[in-house]
Short mmCIF file of C-alpha atoms and ligand atoms in Angstrom, two decimals:
data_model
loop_
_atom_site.label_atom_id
_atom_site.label_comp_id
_atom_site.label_asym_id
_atom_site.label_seq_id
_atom_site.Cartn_x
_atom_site.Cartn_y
_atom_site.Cartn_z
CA UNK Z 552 113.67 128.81 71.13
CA UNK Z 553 111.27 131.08 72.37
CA UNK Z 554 109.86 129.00 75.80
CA UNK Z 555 106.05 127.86 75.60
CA UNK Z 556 105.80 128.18 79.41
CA UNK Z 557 106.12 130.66 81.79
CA UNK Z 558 109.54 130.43 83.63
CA UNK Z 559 110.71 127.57 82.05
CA UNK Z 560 114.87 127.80 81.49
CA UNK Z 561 114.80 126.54 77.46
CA UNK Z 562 116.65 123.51 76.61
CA UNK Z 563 118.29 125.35 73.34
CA UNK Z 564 118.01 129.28 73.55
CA UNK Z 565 120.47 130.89 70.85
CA UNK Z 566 122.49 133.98 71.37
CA UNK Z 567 121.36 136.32 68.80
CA UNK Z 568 122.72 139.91 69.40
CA UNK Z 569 122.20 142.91 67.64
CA UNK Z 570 125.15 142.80 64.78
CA UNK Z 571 123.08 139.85 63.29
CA UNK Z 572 119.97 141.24 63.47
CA UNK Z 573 121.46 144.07 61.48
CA UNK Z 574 123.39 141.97 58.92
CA UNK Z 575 119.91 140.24 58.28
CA UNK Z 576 117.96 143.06 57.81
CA UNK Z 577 121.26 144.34 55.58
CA UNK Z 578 120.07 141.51 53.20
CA UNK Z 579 116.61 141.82 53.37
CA UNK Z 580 116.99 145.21 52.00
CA UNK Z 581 119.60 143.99 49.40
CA UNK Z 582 117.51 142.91 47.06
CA UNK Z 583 118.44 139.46 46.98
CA UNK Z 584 117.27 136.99 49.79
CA UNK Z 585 117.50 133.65 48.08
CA UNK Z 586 120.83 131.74 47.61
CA UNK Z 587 123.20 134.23 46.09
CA UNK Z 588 126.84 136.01 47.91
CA UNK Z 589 125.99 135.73 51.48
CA UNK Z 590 125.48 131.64 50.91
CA UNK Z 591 128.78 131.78 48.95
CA UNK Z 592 130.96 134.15 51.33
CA UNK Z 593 129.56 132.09 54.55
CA UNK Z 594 130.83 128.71 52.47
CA UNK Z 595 133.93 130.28 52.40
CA UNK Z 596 134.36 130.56 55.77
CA UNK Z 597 132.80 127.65 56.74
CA UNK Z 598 135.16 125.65 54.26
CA UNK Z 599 138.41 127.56 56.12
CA UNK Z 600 137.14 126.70 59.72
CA UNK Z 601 136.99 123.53 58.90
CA UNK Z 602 140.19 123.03 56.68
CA UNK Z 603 138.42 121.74 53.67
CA UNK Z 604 138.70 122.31 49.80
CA UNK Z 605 134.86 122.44 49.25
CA UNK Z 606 131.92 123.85 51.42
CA UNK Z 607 128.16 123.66 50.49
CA UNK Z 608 125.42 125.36 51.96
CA UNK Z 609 122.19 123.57 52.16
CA UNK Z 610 119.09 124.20 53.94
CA UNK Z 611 119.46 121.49 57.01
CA UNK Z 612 122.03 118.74 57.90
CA UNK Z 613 119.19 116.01 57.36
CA UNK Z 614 118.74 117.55 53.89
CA UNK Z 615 122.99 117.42 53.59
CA UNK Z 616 122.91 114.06 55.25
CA UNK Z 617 120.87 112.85 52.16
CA UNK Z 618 122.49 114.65 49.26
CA UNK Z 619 125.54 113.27 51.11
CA UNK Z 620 124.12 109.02 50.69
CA UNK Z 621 123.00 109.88 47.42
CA UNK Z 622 126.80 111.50 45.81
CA UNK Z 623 128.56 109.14 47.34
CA UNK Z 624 126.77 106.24 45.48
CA UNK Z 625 124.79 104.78 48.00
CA UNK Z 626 122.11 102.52 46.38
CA UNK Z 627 119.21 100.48 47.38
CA UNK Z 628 120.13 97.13 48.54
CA UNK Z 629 123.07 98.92 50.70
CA UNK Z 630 123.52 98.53 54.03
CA UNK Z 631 125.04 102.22 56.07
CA UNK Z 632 126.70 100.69 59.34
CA UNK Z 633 125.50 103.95 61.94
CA UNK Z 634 124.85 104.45 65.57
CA UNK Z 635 121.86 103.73 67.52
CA UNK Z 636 122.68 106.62 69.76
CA UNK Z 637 121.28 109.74 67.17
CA UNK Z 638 118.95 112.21 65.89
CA UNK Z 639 116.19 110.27 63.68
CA UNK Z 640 117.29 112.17 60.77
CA UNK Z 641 120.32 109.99 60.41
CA UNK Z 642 119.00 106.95 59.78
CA UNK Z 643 115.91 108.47 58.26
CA UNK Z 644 118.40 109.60 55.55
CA UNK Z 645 119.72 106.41 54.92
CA UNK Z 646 116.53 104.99 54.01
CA UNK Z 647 115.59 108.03 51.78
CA UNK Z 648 118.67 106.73 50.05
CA UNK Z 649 117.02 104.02 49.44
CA UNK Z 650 119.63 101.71 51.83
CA UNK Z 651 119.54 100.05 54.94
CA UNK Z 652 120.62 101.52 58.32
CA UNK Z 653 122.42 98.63 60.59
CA UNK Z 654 123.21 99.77 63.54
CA UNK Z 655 126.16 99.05 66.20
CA UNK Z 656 126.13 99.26 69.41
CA UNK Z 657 128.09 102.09 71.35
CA UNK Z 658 130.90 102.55 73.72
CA UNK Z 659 129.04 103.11 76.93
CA UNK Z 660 131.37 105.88 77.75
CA UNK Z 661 132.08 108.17 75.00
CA UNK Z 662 128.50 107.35 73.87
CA UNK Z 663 130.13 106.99 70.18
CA UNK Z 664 129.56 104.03 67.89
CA UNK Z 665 131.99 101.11 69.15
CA UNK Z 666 134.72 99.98 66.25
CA UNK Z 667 134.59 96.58 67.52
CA UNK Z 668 130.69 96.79 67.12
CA UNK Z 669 131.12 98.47 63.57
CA UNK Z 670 133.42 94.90 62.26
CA UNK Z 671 130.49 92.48 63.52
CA UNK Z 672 128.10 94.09 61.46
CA UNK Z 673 129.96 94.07 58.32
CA UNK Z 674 127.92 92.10 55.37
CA UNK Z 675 128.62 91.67 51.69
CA UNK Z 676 125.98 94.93 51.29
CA UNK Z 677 128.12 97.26 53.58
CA UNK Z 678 128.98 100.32 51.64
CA UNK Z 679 129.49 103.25 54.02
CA UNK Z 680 129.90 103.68 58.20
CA UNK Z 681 128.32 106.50 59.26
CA UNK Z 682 129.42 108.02 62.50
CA UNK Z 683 128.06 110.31 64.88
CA UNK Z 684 130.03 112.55 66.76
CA UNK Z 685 127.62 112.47 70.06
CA UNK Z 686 127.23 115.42 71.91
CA UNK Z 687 130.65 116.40 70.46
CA UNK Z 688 132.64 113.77 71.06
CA UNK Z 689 135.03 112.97 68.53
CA UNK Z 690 134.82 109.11 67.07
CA UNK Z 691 137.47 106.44 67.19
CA UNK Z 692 138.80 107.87 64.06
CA UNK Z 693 142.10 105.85 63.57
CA UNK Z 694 139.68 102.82 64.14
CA UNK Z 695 137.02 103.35 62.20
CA UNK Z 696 139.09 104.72 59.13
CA UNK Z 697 141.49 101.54 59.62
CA UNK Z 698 138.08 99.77 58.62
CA UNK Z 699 136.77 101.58 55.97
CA UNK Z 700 140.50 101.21 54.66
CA UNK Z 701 140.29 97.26 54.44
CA UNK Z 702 136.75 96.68 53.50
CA UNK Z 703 137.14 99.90 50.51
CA UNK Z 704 133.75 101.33 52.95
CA UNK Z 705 132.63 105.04 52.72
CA UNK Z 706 133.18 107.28 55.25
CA UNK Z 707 130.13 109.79 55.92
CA UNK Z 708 130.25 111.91 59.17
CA UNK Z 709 127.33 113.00 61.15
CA UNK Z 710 128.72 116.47 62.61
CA UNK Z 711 125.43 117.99 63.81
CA UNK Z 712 126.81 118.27 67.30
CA UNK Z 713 130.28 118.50 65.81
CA UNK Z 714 131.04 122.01 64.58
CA UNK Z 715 134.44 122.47 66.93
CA UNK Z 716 135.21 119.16 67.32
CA UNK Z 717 138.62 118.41 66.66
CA UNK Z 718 140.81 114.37 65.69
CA UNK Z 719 144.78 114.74 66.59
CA UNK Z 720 144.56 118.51 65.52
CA UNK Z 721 141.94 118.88 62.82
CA UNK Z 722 138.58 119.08 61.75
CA UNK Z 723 136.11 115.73 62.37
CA UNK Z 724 135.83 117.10 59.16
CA UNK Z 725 139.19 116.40 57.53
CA UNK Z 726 138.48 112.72 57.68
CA UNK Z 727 136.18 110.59 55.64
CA UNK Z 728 134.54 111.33 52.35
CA UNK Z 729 132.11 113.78 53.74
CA UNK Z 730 130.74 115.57 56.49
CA UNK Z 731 127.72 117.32 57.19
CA UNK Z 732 126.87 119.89 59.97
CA UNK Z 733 123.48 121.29 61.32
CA UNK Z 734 123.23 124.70 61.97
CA UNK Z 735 118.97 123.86 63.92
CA UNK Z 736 118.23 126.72 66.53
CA UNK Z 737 119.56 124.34 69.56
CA UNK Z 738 123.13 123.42 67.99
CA UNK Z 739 126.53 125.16 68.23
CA UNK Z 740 125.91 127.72 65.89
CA UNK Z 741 122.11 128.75 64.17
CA UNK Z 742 121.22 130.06 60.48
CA UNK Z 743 117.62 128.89 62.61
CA UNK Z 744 117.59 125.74 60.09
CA UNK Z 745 120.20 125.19 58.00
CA UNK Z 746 123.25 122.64 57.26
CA UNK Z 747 126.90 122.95 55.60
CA UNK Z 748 128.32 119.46 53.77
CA UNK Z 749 132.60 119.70 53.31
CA UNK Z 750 134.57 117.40 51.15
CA UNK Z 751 137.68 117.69 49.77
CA UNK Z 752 136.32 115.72 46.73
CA UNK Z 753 135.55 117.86 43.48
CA UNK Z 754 133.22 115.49 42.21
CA UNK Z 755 130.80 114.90 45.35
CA UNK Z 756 131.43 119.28 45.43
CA UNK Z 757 129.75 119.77 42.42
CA UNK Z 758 126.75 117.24 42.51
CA UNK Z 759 126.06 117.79 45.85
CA UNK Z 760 125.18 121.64 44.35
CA UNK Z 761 123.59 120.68 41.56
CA UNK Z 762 121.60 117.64 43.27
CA UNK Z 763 120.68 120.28 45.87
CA UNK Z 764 119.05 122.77 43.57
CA UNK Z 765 116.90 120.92 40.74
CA UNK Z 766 119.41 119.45 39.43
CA UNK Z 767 120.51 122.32 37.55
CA UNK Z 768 123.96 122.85 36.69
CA UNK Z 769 124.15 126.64 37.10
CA UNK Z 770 124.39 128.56 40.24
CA UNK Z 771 121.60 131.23 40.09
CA UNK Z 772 123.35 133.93 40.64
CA UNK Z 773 125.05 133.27 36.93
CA UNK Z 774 121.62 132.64 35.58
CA UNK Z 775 119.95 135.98 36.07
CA UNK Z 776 123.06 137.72 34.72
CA UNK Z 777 121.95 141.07 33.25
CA UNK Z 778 122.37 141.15 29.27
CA UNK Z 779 120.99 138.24 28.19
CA UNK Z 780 118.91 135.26 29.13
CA UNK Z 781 121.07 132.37 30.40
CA UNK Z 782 118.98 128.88 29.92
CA UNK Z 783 119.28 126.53 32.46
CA UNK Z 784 119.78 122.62 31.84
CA UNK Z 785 118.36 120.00 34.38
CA UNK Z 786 121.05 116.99 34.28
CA UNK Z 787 119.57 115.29 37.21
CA UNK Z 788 116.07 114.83 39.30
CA UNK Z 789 117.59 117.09 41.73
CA UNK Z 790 116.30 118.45 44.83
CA UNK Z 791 115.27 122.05 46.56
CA UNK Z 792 117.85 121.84 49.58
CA UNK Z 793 119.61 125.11 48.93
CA UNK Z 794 120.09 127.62 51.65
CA UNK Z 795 119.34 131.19 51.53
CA UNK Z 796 121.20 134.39 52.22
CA UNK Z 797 118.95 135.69 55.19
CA UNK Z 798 120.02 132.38 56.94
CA UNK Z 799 123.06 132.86 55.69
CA UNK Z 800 124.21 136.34 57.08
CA UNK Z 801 123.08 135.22 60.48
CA UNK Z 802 125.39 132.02 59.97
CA UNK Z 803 128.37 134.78 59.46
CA UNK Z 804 128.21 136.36 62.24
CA UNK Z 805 127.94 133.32 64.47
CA UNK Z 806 130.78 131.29 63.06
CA UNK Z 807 132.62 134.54 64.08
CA UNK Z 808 131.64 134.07 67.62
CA UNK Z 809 131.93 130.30 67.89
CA UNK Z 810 135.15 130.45 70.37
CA UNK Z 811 133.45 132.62 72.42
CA UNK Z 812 130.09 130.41 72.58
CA UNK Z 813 132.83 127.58 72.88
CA UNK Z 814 134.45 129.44 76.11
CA UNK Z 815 130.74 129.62 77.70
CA UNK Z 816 129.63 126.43 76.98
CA UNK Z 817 132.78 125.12 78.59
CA UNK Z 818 132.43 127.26 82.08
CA UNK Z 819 128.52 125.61 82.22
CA UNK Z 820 130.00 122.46 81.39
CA UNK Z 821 132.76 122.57 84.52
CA UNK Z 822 130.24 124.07 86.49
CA UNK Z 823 127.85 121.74 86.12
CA UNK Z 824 130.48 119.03 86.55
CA UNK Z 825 131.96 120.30 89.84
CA UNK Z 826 128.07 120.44 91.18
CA UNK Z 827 126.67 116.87 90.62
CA UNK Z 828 130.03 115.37 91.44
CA UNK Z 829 128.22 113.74 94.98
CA UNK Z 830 124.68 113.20 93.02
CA UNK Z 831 123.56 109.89 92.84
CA UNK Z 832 123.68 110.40 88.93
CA UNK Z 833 127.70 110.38 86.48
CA UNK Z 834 128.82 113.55 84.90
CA UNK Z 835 130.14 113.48 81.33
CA UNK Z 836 133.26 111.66 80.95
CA UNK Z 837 136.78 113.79 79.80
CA UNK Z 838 137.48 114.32 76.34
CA UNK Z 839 140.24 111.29 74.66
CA UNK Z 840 143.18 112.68 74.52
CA UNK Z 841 144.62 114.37 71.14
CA UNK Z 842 140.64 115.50 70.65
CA UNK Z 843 138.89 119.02 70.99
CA UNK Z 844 135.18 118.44 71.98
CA UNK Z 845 132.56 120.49 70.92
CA UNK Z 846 130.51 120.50 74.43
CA UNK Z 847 127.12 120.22 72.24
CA UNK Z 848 124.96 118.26 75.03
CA UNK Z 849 125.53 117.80 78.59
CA UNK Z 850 124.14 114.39 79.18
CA UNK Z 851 123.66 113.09 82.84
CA UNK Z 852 123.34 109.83 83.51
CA UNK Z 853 120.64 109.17 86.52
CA UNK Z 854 121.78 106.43 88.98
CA UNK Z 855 117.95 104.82 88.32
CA UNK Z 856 119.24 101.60 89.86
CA UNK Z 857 120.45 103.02 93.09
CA UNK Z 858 117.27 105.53 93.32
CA UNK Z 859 114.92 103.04 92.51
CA UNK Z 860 113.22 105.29 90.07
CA UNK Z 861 112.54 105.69 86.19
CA UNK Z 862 114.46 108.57 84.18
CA UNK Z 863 111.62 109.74 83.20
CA UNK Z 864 110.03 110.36 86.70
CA UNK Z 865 113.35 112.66 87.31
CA UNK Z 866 113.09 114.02 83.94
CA UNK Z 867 109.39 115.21 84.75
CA UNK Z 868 109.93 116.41 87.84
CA UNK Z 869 112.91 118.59 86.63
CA UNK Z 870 110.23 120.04 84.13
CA UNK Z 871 107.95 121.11 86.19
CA UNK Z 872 110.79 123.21 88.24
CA UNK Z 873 111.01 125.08 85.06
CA UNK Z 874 114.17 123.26 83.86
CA UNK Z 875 114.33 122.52 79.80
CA UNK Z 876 115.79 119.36 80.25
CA UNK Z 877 115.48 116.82 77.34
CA UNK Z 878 116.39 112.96 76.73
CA UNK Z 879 119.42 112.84 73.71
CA UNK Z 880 118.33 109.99 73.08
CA UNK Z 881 115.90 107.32 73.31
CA UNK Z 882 117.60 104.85 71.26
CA UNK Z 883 116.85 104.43 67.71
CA UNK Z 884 116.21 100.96 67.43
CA UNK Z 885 113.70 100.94 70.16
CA UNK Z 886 110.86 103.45 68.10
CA UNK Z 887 108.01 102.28 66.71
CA UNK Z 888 109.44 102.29 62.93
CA UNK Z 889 112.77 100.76 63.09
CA UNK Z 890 111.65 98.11 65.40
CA UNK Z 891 108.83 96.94 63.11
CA UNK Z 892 110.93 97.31 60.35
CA UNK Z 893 114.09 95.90 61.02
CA UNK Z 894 113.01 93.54 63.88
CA UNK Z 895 114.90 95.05 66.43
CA UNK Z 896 113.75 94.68 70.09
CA UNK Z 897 115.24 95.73 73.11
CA UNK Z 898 118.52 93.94 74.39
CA UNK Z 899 119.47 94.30 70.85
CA UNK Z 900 122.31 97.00 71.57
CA UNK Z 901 122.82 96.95 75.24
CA UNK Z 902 125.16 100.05 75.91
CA UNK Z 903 122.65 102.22 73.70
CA UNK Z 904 119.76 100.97 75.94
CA UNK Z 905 121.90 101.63 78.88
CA UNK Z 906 122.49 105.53 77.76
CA UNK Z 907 119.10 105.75 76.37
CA UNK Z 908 116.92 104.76 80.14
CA UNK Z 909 119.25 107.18 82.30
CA UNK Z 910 120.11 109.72 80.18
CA UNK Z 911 118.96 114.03 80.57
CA UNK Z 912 120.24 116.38 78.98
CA UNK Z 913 120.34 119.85 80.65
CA UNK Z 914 120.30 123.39 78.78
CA UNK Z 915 124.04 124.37 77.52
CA UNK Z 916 124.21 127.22 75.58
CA UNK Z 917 125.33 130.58 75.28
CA UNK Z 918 122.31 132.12 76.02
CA UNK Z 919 122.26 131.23 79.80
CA UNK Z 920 122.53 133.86 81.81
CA UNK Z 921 124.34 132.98 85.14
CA UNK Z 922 121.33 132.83 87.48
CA UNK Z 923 119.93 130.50 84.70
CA UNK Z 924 122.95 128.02 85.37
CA UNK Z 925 122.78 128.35 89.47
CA UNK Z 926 119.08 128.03 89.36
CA UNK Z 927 119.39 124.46 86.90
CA UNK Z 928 122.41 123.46 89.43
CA UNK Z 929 120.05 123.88 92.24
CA UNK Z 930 116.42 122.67 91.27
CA UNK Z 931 118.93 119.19 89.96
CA UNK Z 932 120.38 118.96 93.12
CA UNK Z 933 116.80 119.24 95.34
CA UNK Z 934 115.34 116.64 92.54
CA UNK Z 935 118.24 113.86 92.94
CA UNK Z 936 118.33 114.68 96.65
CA UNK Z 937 114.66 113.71 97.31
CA UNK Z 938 114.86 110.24 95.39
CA UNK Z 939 117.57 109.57 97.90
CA UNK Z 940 117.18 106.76 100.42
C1 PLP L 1828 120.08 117.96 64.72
C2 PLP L 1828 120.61 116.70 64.17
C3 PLP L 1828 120.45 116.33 62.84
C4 PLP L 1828 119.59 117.09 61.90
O1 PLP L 1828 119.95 118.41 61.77
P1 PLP L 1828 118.94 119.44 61.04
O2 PLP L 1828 119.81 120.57 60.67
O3 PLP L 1828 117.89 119.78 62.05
O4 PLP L 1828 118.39 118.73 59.85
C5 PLP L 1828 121.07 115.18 62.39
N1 PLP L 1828 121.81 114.41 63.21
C6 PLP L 1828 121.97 114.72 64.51
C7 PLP L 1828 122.84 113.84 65.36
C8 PLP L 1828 121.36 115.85 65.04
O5 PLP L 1828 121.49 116.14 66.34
#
């Protein structure tokens, strides 16, 4: 994103280079913008990255996330066990669905949603676990699948920060029912907005496409075939969540570079790592073992009890040395809606408060140039410094 202020190093800045640029102007001069054989060749790939039968484009993850609640039967009344520790949009979704987002609490190091957690929330209402891959970081798989294995629960992954991330060899999205990824301007890869939802269920396949445009049970580029009028049937109260092929062709050539943004985001990640190592603040933990991680956020973790300062007083001052950082994220629970709403106060979920009071995250991606990086390392280094006693 383009930054509002002079100077200031931008939290999420994509890479775009000049072979995208080209293959979207390639479709704007096509003739055909909307949904149509960029959508359904980037699908393709999409669905062999990931090692899944089905791929479907849509026009964000939150818009997937729903389509996702809705095919697999979620109902109102349900309760969607999630994390605390997300994007809005997750929970948001659930309620669109018409069910009930119950959190549990995290695991204060891999910032994931805590299996043990998961089992105490379990009601007659549960229906689905929802898990978050934070930052990356691949979920407790074995666990949580052991779960949704005894209690017959749906498994619906939040990927947004997930495209890479690997379980014991595969895809985050090989497990579960079904997975949805975000393709926003700050995540791995960018269509600028846009989403992808796998499954390697035909059903959920083909209503998450028609639920996703109208309802309608034709794709369009079938309906405006050439010799005669094809009339379309609405079977459902369906949505307008499709994506189009200008997002798509940039999507294209991104997922073609994703190793290479991958490789990048690594080296900022070490860097960054070897540099706050003596900071009164912890560095992301490894990976688990058997996982790939998908380096999506670099979240530091500020040492406020030590420093005798707020996060947000750090977090400020880093700002106004021209440094993008952000907070991923105050926990869920704790805003204005879901407290009111659900009764939830803090001390609720204490490893999510813990994350959400000390956490920054500091601009990762592909777009930093190297002076970038060393100028971040060094204006986080003078900040911490000065809080010390
Ligand atoms: C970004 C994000 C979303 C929403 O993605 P969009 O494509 O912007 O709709 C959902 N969940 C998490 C965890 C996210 O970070």
């Amino acid at each position: 994103m383009k930054s509002k202020r002079k100077g200031l190093i931008a939290f999420g800045r994509p890479l775009i280079e000049n072979d995208e640029i080209k293959e979207v102007v390639k479709t704007l001069k096509s003739g055909w913008i909307t949904t149509g054989p960029k959508v359904a060749e980037f699908e393709n790939l999409f669905k062999e990255y990931v090692g899944s039968k089905y791929a479907l484009a849509v026009n964000s993850c939150t818009s997937g996330l729903h389509l996702a609640l809705l095919v697999a039967g979620i109902r109102p009344g349900d309760e969607v066990i999630t994390s605390p520790m997300t994007f809005a949009a997750t929970a948001n979704q659930i309620i669109h669905a018409g069910a009930v987002p119950v959190f549990a609490d995290i695991d204060r190091n891999s910032m994931n949603i805590d299996p043990k957690e998961i089992e105490k929330k379990i009601t007659g209402r549960t229906k689905a676990i929802l898990p978050v891959h934070f930052a990356g970081r691949a979920c407790d798989m074995d666990a949580i699948l052991r779960i949704a294995k005894k209690y017959n629960f749906i498994i619906l992954n939040d990927a947004a920060h997930a495209i890479e991330t690997k379980y014991k060899g595969k895809n985050i999205g090989c497990y579960g029912n079904i997975t949805v990824y975000s393709f926003h301007a700050t995540k791995n890869i960018t269509t600028g907005e846009g989403g992808m939802v796998t499954t390697n269920n035909k059903e959920y396949a083909k209503k998450i496409k028609m639920y996703g445009f109208h309802g309608i049970n034709k794709d369009s580029t079938k309906r405006y075939s050439f010799n005669k009028y094809n009339h379309y049937s609405v079977s459902y109260p369906g949505y307008k969540y499709n994506m189009m092929d200008i997002q798509a062709s940039l999507g294209i050539r991104q997922l073609k570079k994703i190793e290479r943004y991958s490789r990048i985001r690594k080296y900022i990640w070490d860097k960054y790592n070897d540099a706050f190592k003596d900071l009164p603040c912890s560095t992301p933990k490894e990976a688990e073992p058997l996982t790939r991680h998908a380096y999506h956020l670099y979240n530091l973790l500020i040492d406020v009890d030590s420093l005798k300062t707020s996060r947000d007083r750090i977090l400020n001052e880093l700002i106004n040395e021209n440094i993008g950082a952000g907070v991923h994220y105050l926990a869920l629970h704790l805003h204005e809606f879901y407290a009111k709403t659900f009764g939830y106060k803090r001390g609720d979920f204490p490893n999510a408060e813990y994350i959400s009071d000390r956490t920054i995250s500091l601009p990762l991606s592909p777009g930093l140039t190297n002076k970038n990086v060393n100028d971040i390392i060094r204006k986080v280094k003078k900040v911490l410094n000065s809080h010390k006693r």
